[in-house]
PDB file of C-alpha atoms in Angstrom:
ATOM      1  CA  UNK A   1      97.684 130.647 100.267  1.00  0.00           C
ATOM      2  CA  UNK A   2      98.457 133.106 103.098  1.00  0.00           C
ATOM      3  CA  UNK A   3      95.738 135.488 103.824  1.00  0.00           C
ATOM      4  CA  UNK A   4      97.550 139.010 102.493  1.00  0.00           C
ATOM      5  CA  UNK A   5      98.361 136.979  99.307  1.00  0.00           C
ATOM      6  CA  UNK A   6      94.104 136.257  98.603  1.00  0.00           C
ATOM      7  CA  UNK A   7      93.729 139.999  99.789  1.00  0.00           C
ATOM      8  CA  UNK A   8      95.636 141.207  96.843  1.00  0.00           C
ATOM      9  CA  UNK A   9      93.387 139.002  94.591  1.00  0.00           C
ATOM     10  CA  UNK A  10      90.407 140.939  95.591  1.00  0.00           C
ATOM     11  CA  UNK A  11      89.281 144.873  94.267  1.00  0.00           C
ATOM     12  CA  UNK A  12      90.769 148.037  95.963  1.00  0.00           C
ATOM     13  CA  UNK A  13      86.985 148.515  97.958  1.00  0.00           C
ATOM     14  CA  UNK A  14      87.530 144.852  98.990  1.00  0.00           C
ATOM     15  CA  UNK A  15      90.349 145.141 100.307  1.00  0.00           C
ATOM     16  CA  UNK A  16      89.158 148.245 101.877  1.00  0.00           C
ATOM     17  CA  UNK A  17      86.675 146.416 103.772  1.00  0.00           C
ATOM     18  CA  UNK A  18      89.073 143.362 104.901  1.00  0.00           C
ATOM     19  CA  UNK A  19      90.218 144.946 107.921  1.00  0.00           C
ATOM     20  CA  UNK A  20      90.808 143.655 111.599  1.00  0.00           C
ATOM     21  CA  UNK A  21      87.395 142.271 113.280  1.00  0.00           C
ATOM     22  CA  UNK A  22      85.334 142.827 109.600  1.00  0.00           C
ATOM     23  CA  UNK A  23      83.369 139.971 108.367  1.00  0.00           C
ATOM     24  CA  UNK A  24      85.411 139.846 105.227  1.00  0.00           C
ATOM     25  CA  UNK A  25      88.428 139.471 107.007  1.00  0.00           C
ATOM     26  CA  UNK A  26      86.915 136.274 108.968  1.00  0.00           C
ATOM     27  CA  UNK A  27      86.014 135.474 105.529  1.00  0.00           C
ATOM     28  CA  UNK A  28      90.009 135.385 104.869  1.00  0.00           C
ATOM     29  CA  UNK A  29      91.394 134.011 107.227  1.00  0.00           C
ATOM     30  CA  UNK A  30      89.392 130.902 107.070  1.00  0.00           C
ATOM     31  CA  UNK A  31      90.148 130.542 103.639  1.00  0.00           C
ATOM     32  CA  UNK A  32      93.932 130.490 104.717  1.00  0.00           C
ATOM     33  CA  UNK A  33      92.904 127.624 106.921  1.00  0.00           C
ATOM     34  CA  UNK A  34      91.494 125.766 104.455  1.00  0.00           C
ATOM     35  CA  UNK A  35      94.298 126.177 102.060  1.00  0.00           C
ATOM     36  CA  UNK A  36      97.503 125.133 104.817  1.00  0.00           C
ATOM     37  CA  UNK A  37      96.781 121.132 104.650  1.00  0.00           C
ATOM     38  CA  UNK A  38      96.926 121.043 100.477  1.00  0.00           C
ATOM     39  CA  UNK A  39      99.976 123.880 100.752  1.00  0.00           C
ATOM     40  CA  UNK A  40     102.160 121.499 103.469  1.00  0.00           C
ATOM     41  CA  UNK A  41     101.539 118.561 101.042  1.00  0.00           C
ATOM     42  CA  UNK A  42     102.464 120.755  97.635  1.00  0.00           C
ATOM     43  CA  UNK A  43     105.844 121.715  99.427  1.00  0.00           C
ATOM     44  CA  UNK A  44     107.276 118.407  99.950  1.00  0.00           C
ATOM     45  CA  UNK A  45     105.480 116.892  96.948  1.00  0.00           C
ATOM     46  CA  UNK A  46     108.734 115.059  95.616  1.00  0.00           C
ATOM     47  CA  UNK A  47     109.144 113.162  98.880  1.00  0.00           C
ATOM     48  CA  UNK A  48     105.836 111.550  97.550  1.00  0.00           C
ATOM     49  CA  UNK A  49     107.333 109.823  94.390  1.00  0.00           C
ATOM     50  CA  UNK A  50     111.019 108.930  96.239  1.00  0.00           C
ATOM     51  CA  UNK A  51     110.610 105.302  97.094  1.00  0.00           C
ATOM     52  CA  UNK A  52     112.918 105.962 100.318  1.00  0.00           C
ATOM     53  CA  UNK A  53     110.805 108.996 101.257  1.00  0.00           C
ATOM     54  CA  UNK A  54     106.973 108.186 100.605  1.00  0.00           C
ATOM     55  CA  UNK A  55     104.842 107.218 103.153  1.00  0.00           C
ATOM     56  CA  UNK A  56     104.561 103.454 103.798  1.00  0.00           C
ATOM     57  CA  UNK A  57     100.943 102.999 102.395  1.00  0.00           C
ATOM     58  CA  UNK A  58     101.831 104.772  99.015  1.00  0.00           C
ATOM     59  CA  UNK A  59     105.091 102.233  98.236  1.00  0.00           C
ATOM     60  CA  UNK A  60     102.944  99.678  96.961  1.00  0.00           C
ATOM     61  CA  UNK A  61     100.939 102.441  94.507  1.00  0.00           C
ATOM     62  CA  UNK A  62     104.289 103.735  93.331  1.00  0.00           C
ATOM     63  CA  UNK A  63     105.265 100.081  92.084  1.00  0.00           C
ATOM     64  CA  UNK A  64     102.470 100.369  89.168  1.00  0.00           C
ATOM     65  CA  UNK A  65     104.840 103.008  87.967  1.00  0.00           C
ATOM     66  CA  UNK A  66     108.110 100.902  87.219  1.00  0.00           C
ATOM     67  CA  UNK A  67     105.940  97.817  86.362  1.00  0.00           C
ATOM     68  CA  UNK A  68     106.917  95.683  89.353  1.00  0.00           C
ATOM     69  CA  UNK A  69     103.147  95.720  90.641  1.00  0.00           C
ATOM     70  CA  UNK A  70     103.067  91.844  90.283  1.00  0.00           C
ATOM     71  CA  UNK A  71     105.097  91.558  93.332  1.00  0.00           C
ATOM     72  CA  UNK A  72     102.056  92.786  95.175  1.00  0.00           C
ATOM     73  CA  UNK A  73      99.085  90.773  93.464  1.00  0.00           C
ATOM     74  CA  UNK A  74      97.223  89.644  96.032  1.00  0.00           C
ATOM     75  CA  UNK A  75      93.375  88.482  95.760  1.00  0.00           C
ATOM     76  CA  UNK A  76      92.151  91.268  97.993  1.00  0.00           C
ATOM     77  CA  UNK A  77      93.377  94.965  97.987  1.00  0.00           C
ATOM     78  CA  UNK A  78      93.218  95.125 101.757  1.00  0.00           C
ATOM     79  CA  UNK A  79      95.499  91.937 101.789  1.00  0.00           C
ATOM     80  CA  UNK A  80      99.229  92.332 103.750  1.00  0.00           C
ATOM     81  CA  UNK A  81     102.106  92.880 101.549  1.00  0.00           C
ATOM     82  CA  UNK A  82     103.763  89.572 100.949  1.00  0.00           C
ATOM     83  CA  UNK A  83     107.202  91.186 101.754  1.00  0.00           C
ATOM     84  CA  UNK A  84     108.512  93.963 104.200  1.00  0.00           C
ATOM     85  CA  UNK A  85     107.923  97.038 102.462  1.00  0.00           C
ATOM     86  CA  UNK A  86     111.762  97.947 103.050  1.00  0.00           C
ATOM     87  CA  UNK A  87     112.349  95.740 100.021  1.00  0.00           C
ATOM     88  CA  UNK A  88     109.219  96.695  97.974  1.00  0.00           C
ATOM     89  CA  UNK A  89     111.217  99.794  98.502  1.00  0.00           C
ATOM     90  CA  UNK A  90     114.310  98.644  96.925  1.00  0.00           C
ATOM     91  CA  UNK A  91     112.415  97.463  94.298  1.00  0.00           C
ATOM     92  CA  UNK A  92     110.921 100.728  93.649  1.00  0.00           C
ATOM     93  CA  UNK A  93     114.154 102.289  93.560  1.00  0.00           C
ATOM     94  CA  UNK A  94     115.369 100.040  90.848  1.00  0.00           C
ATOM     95  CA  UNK A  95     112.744  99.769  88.257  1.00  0.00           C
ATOM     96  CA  UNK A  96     114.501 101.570  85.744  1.00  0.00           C
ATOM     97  CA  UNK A  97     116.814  99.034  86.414  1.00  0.00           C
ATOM     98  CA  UNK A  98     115.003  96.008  86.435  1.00  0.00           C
ATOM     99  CA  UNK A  99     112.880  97.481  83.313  1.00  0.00           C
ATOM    100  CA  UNK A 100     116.223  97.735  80.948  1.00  0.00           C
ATOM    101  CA  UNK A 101     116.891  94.049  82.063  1.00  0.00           C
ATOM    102  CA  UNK A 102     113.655  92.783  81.626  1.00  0.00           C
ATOM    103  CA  UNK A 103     113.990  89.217  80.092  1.00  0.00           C
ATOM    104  CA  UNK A 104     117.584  88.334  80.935  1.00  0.00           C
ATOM    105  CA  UNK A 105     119.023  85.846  83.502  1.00  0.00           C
ATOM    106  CA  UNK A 106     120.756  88.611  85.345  1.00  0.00           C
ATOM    107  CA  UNK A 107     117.401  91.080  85.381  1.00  0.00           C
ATOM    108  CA  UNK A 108     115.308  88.076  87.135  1.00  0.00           C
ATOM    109  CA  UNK A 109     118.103  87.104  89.344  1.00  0.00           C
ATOM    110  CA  UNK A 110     118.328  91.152  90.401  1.00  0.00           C
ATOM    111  CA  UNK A 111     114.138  91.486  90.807  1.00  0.00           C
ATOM    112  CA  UNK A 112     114.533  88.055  93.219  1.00  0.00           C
ATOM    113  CA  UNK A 113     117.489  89.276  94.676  1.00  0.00           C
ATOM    114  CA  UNK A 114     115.855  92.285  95.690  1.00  0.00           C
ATOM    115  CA  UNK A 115     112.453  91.536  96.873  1.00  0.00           C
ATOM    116  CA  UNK A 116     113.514  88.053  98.773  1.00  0.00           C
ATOM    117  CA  UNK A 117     117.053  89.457 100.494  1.00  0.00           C
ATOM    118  CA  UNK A 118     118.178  86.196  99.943  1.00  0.00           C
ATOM    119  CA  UNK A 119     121.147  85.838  97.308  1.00  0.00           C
ATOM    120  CA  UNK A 120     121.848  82.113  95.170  1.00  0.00           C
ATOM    121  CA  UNK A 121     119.323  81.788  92.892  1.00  0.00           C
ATOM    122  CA  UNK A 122     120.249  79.488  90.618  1.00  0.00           C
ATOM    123  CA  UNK A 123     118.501  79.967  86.417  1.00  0.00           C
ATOM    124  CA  UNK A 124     119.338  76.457  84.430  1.00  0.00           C
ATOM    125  CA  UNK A 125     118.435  76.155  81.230  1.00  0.00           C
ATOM    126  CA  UNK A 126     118.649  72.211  79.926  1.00  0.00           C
ATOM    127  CA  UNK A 127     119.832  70.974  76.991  1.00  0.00           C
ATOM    128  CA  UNK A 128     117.234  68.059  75.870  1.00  0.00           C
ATOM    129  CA  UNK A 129     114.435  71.099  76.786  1.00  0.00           C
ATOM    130  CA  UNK A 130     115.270  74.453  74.778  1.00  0.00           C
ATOM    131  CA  UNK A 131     113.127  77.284  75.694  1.00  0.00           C
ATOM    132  CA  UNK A 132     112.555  76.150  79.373  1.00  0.00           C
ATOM    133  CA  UNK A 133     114.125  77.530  82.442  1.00  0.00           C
ATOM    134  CA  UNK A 134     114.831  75.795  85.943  1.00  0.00           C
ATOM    135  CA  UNK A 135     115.138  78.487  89.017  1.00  0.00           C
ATOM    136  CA  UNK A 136     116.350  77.125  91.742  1.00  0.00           C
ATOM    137  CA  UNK A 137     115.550  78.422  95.205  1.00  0.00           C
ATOM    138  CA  UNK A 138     117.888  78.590  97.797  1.00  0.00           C
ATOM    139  CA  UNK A 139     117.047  77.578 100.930  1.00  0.00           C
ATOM    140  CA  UNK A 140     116.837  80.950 102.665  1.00  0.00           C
ATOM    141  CA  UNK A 141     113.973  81.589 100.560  1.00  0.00           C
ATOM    142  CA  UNK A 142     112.079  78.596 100.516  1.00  0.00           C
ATOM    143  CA  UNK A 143     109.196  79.489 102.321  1.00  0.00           C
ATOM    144  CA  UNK A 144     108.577  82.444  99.424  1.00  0.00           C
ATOM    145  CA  UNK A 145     108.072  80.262  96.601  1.00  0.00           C
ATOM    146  CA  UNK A 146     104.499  82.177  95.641  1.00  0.00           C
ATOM    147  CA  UNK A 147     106.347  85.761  95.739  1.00  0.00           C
ATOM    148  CA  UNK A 148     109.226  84.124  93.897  1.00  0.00           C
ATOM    149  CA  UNK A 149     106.933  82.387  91.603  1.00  0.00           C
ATOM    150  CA  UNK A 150     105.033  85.286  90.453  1.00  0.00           C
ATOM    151  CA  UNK A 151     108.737  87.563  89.931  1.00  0.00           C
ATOM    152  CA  UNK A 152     109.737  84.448  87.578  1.00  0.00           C
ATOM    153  CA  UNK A 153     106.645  84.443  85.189  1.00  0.00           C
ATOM    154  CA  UNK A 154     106.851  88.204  84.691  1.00  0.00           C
ATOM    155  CA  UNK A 155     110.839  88.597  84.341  1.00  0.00           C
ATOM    156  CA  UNK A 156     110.697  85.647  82.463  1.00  0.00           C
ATOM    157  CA  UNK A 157     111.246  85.891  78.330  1.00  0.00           C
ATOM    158  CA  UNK A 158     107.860  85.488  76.608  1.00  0.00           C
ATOM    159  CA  UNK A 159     108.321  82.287  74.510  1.00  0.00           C
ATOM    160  CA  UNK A 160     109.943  80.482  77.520  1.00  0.00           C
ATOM    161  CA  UNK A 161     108.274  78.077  79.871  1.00  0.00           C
ATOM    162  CA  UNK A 162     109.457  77.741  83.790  1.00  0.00           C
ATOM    163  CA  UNK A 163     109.547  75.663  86.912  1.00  0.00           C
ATOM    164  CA  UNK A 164     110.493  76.814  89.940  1.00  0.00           C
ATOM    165  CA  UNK A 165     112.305  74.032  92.470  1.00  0.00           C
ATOM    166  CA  UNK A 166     113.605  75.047  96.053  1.00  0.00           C
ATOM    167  CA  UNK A 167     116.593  73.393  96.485  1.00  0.00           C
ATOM    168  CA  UNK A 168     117.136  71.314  99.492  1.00  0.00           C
ATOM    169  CA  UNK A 169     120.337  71.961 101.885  1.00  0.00           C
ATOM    170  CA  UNK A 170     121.063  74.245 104.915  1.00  0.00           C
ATOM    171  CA  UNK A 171     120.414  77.848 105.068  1.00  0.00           C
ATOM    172  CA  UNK A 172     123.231  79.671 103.325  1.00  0.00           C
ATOM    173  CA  UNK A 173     125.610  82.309 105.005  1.00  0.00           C
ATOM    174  CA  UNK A 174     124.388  85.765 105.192  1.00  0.00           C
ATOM    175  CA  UNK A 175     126.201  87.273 102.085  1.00  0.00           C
ATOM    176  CA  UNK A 176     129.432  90.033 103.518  1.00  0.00           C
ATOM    177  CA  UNK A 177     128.385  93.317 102.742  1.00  0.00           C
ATOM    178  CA  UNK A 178     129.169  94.300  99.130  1.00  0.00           C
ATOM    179  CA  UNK A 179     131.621  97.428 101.126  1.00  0.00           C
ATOM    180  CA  UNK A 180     133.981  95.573 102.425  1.00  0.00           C
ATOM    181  CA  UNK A 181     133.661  92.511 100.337  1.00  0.00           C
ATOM    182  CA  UNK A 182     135.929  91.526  96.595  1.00  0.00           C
ATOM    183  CA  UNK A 183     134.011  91.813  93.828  1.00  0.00           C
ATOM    184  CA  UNK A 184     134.351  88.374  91.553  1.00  0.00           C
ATOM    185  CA  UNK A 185     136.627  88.863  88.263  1.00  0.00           C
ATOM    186  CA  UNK A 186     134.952  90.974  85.703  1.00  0.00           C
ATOM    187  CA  UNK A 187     131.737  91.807  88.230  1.00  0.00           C
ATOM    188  CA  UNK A 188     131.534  94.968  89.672  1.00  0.00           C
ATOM    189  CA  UNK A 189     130.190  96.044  92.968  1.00  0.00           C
ATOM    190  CA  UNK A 190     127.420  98.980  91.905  1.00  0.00           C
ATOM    191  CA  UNK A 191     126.300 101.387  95.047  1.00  0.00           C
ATOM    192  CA  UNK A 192     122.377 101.525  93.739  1.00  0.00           C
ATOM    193  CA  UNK A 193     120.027 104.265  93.955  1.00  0.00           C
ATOM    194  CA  UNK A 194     118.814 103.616  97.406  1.00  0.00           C
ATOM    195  CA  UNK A 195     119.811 101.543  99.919  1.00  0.00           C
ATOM    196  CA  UNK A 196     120.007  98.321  98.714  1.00  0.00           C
ATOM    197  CA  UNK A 197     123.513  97.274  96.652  1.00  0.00           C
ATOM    198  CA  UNK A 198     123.384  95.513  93.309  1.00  0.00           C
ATOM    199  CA  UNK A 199     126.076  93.208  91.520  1.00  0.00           C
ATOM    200  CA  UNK A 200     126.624  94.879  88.031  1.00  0.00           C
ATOM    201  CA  UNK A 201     126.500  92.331  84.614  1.00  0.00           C
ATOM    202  CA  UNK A 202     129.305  91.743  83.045  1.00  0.00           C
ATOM    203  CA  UNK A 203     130.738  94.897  80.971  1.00  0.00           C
ATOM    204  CA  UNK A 204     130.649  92.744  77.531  1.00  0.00           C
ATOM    205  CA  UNK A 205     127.264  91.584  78.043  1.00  0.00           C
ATOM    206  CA  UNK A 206     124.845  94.016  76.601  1.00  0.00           C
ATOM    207  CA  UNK A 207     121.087  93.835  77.839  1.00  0.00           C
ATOM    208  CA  UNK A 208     118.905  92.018  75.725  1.00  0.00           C
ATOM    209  CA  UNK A 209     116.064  93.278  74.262  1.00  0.00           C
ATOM    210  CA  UNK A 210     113.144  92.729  76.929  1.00  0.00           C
ATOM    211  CA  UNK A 211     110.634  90.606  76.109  1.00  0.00           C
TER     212      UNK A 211
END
């Protein structure tokens, strides 16, 4: 709060009194000074809660909000993030996303997608075991299976049990980028709210209720 703005708080005499080189007007100015650091932060508040904007040590607090905060577990609170925080990022960005997809094979394919940068994840569900689920890793993310592990058992419909096998094989292609590549028959290629690009589900499948 700029100093003329407090001085019009104050009673006529006051104000008066708050001239040049008076005590009361010491009084004011350091009480401008106190109030610049909080004003500069209220100002740009909003850049705060953008996942693209917010400072890097706030990313992981802002995940609690969209309810991807199990991508960050970690024993201690001090620990490193277990991926760059470009994609926790990303993640960010698309919890609305993710939440409206929460239980489907194309939500948990999106939230690994995402937070790995590694496309192919393979969900199989066998026949002679209903209500299980098979992800297969691809290669590229192999040495991730605890961060891809702990996406799976929260994206994961409640009833359903899951095993998680990285398949064997050589690294796969870097994908082309979803600009200049064809979209596959009846997918559509979805610029996302931030910087990272998103294949959209098919237009007759519905989302599932979450579970």
């Amino acid at each position: 709060m700029r100093r003329a703005a407090i001085e019009r708080l104050l009673p006529a005499a006051y104000q008066r009194a708050a001239g040049p080189g008076s005590a009361l007007g010491a009084l004011l100015d350091v009480m401008e000074a106190l109030h610049a650091p909080d004003e500069a932060v209220l100002a740009d508040v909003d850049a705060l809660f953008g996942p693209y904007r917010t400072p890097d040590g706030f990313v992981a607090y802002l995940t609690r909000w969209v309810a991807m905060d199990h991508v960050v577990a970690a024993p201690r609170a001090d620990a490193p993030l277990p991926l760059p925080v470009g994609r926790l990022r990303d993640l960010v960005a698309h919890g609305a996303l993710l939440a409206r997809w929460r239980g489907t094979p194309y939500g948990m394919r999106t939230a690994l997608e995402l937070a790995t940068g590694v496309t192919g994840f393979a969900l199989d569900e066998p026949p002679e075991r209903p209500f299980h689920l098979v992800v297969r890793v691809p290669p590229a993310a192999a040495d991730r299976l605890a961060l891809v592990t702990r996406i799976v058992e929260a994206e994961k419909p409640a009833a359903v049990t899951v095993e998680v096998v990285a398949n064997p094989g050589p690294p796969e292609p870097a994908p082309p980028e979803p600009d200049d590549a064809e979209p596959a028959a009846g997918v559509a290629t979805v610029r996302a709210v931030g910087r990272a690009h998103v294949p959209a589900p098919l237009p007759h499948d519905p989302p599932e209720e979450p579970s």
